[in-house]
Short mmCIF file of C-alpha atoms in Angstrom, two decimals:
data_model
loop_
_atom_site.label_atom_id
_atom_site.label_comp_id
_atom_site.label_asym_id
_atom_site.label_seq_id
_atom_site.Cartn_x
_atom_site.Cartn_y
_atom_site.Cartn_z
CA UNK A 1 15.37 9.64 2.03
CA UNK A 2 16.33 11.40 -0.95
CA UNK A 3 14.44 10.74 -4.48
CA UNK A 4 13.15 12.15 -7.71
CA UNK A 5 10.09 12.11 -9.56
CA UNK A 6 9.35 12.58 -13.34
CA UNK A 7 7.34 16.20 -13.98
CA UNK A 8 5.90 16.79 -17.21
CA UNK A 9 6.15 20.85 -17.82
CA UNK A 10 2.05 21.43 -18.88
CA UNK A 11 3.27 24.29 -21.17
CA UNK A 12 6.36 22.96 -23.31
CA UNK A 13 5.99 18.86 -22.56
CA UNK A 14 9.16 18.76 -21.38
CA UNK A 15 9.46 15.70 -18.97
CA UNK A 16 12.30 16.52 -15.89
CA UNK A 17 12.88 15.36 -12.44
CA UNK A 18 12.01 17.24 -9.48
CA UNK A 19 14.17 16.44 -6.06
CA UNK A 20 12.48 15.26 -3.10
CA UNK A 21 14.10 15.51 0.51
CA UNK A 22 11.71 13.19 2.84
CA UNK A 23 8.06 12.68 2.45
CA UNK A 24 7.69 16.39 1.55
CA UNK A 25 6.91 17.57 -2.13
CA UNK A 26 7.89 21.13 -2.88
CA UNK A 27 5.24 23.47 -3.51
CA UNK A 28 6.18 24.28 -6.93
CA UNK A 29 8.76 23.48 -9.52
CA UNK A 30 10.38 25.74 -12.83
CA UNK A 31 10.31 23.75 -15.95
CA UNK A 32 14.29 23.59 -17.87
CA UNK A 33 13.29 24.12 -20.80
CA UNK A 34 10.61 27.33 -20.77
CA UNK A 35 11.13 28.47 -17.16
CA UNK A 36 7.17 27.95 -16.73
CA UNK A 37 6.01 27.45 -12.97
CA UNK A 38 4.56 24.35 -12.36
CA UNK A 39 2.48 24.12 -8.71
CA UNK A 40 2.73 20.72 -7.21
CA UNK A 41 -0.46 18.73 -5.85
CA UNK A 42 0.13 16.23 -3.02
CA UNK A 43 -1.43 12.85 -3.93
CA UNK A 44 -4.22 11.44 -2.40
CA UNK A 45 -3.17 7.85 -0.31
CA UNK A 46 -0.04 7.20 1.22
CA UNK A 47 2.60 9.31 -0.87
CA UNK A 48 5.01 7.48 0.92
CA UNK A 49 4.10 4.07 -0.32
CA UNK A 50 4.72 5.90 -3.81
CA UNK A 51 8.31 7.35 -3.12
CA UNK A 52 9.46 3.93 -2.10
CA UNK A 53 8.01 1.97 -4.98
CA UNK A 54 9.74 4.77 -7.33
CA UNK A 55 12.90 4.58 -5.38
CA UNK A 56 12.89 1.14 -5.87
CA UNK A 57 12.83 0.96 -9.51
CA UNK A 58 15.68 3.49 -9.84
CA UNK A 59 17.92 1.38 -7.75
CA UNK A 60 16.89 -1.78 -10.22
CA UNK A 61 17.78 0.63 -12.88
CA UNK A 62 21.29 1.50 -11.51
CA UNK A 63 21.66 -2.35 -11.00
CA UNK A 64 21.12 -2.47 -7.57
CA UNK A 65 18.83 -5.20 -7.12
CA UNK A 66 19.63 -5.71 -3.45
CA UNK A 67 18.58 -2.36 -2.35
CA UNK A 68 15.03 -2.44 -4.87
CA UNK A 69 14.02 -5.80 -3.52
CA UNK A 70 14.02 -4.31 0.09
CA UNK A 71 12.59 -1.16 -0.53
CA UNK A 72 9.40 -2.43 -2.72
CA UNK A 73 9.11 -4.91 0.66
CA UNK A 74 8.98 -2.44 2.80
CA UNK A 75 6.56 -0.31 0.35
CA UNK A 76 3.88 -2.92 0.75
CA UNK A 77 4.62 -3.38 4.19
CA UNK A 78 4.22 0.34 4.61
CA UNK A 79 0.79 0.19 2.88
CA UNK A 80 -0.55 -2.62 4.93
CA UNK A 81 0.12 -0.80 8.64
CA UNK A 82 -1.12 2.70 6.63
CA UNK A 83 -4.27 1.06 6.03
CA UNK A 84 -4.79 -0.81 9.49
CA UNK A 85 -4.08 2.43 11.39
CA UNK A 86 -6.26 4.32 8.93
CA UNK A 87 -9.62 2.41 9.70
CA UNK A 88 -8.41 1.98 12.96
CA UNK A 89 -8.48 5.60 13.45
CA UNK A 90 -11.68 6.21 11.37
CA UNK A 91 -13.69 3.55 13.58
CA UNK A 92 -12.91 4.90 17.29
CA UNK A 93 -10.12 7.19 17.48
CA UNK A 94 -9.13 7.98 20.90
CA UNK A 95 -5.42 9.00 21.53
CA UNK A 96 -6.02 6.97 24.82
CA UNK A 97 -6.04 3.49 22.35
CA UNK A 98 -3.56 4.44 19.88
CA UNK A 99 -0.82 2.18 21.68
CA UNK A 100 -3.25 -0.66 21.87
CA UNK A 101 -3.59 -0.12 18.01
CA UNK A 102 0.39 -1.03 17.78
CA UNK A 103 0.05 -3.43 19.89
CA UNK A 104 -1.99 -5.13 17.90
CA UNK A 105 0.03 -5.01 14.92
CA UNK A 106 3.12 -5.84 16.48
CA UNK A 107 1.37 -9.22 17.73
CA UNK A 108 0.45 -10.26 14.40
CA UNK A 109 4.15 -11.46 14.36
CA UNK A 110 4.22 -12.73 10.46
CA UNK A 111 2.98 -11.30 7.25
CA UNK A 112 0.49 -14.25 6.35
CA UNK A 113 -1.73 -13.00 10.02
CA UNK A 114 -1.20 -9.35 8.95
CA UNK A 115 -2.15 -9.82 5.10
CA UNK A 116 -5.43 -11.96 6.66
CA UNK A 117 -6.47 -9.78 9.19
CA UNK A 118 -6.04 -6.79 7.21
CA UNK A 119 -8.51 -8.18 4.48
CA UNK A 120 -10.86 -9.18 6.58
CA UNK A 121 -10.56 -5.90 9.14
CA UNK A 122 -11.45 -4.26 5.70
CA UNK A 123 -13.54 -6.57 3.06
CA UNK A 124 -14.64 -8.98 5.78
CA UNK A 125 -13.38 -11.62 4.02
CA UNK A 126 -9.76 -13.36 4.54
CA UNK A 127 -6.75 -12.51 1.81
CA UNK A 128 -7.43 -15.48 -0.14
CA UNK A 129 -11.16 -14.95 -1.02
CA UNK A 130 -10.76 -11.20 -1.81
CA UNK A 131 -7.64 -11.80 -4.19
CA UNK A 132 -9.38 -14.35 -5.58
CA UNK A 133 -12.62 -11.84 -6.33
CA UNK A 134 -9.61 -9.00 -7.81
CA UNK A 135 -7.53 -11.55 -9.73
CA UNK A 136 -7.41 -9.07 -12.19
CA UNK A 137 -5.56 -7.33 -10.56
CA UNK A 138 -3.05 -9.94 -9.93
CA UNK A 139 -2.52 -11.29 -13.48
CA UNK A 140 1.07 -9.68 -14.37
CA UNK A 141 2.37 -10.77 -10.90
CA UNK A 142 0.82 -14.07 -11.67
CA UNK A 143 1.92 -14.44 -14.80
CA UNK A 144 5.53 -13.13 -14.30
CA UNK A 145 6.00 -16.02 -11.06
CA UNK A 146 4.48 -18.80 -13.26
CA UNK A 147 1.30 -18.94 -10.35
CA UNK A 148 -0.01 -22.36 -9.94
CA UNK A 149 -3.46 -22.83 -9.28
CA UNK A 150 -2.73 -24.96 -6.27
CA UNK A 151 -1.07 -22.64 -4.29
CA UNK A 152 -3.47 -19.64 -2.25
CA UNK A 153 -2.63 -16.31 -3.01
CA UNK A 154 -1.10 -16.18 0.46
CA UNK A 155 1.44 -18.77 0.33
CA UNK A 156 2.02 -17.63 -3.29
CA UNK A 157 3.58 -13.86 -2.05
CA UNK A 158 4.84 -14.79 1.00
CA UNK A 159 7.18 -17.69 -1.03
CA UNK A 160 8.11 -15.09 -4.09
CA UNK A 161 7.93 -12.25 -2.63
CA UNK A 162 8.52 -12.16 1.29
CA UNK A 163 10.75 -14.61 1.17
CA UNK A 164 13.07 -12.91 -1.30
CA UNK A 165 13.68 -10.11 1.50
CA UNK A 166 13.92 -12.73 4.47
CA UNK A 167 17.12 -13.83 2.33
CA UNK A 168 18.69 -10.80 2.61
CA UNK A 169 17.51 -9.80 5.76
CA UNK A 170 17.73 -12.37 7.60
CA UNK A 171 20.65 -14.87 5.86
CA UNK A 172 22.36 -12.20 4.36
CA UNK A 173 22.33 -12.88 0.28
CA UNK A 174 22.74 -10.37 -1.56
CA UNK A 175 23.50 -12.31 -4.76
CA UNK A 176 20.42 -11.41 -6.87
CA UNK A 177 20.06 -10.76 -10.61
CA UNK A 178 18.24 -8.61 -12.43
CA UNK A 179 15.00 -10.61 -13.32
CA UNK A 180 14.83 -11.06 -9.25
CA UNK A 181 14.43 -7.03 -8.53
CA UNK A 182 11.70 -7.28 -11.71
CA UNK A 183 9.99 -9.68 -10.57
CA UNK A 184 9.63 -8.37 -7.05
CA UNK A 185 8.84 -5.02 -7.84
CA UNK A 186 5.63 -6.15 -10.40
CA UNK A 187 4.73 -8.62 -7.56
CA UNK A 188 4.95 -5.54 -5.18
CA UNK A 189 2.62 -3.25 -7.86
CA UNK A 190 0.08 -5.92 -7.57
CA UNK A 191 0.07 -6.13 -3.56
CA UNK A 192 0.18 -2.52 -3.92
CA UNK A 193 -2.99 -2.37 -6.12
CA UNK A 194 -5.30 -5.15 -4.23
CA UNK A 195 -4.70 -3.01 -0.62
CA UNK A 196 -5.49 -0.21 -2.89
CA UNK A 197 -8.65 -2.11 -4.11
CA UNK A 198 -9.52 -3.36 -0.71
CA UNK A 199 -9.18 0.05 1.04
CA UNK A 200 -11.88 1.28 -1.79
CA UNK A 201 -14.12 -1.60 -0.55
CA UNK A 202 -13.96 -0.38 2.80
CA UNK A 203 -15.18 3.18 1.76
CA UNK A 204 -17.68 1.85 -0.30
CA UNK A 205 -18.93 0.02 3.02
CA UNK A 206 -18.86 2.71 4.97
CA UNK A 207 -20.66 5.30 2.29
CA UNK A 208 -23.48 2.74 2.20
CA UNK A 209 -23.71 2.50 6.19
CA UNK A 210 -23.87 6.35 5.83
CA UNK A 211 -26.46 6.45 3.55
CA UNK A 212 -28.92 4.44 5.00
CA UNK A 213 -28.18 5.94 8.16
CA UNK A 214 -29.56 8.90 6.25
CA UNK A 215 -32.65 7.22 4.49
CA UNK A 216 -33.67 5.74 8.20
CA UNK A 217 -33.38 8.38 10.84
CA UNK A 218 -33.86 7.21 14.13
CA UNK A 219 -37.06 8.26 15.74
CA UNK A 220 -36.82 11.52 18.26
CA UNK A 221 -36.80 11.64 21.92
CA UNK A 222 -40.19 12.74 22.43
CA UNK A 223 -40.90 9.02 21.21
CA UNK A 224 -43.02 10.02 17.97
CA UNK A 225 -42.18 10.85 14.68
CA UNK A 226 -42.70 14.10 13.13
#
């Protein structure tokens, strides 16, 4: 996949794009305007979660609404399986389980299980409880769908935004307008930011675990303690 990203040149302020071939960025880029070298730093995270969202919201700006309303899908989708294989790998990784790993995924057959046991695999608490503790983070998509109250988080994304790609997908409309690719690229920022928030949780977990691993060392095998 081909796709651009803005650059702002450090020494002039010129603003350009930079071309992108694949998940790879280019060790360096020359600035247009004052031919200064600019030396690119791979992001931390899932860079490729970031390509698609950006592709996305070029193809809503070249009126392609279709084509943004699948890719920002398949961003968050992207994110989800990043972060399940992630902790999956940081737990117990053995190359021997790796296909048990995808197994697992692949059973959780629709995105309400994944989104669930995703949050809990990571917060230990289902999708609904830990949105619910992030609203915040929620409030434009919330806002922007006209959320109500009665509905859990879950249902809420899978009916505005899942749905919206099972119709093309699946039924084959393509017939979208413009506030449709808006709205389902702010509602995929939002997803985007809560995995984000609930991948930070599970470090914070794990630092903790670490450090009172540290402050209560186990005693030593001559059975006393020094």
């Amino acid at each position: 996949m081909k796709n651009s990203l803005p650059v702002v040149c450090p020494s002039c302020g010129k603003q350009f794009p930079q071309e992108i071939s694949g998940s790879q960025l280019p060790e360096h880029a020359d600035c247009p305007k004052c031919h200064a070298r600019i030396y690119n730093i791979s992001p931390l995270g899932n860079f490729v979660t970031s390509l698609l969202m950006h592709r996305a919201q070029q193809e809503l700006e070249n009126k392609d609404v279709t084509l943004a309303i699948i890719l920002s899908a398949v961003a968050v989708e992207g994110q989800m399986a990043y972060l399940f294989f992630k902790w999956r790998k940081v737990d117990n990784f053995t190359y021997e389980i790796t296909q048990q790993w995808e197994k697992d995924w692949i059973e959780m057959r629709s995105i309400g299980k994944r989104i669930d046991e995703l949050s809990k695999f990571l917060t230990e608490v289902n999708f609904d409880s830990f949105a619910q503790q992030k609203k915040a983070l929620l409030q434009s998509a919330l806002d922007a769908a006209h959320y109500d109250p009665a509905t859990s988080f879950k249902d809420f994304f899978q009916e505005q935004f899942f749905e919206r790609r099972n119709k093309i997908v699946h039924y084959g409309e393509i017939d979208f307008q413009e506030s449709d690719g808006k709205l389902s690229l702010t509602l995929a920022s939002s997803l985007i930011s809560l995995l984000n928030a609930m991948d930070q949780q599970r470090i914070a977990q794990m630092d903790e675990k670490h450090k009172k691993a540290l402050q209560s060392p186990p005693p030593n095998d001559m059975g006393y303690q020094n």
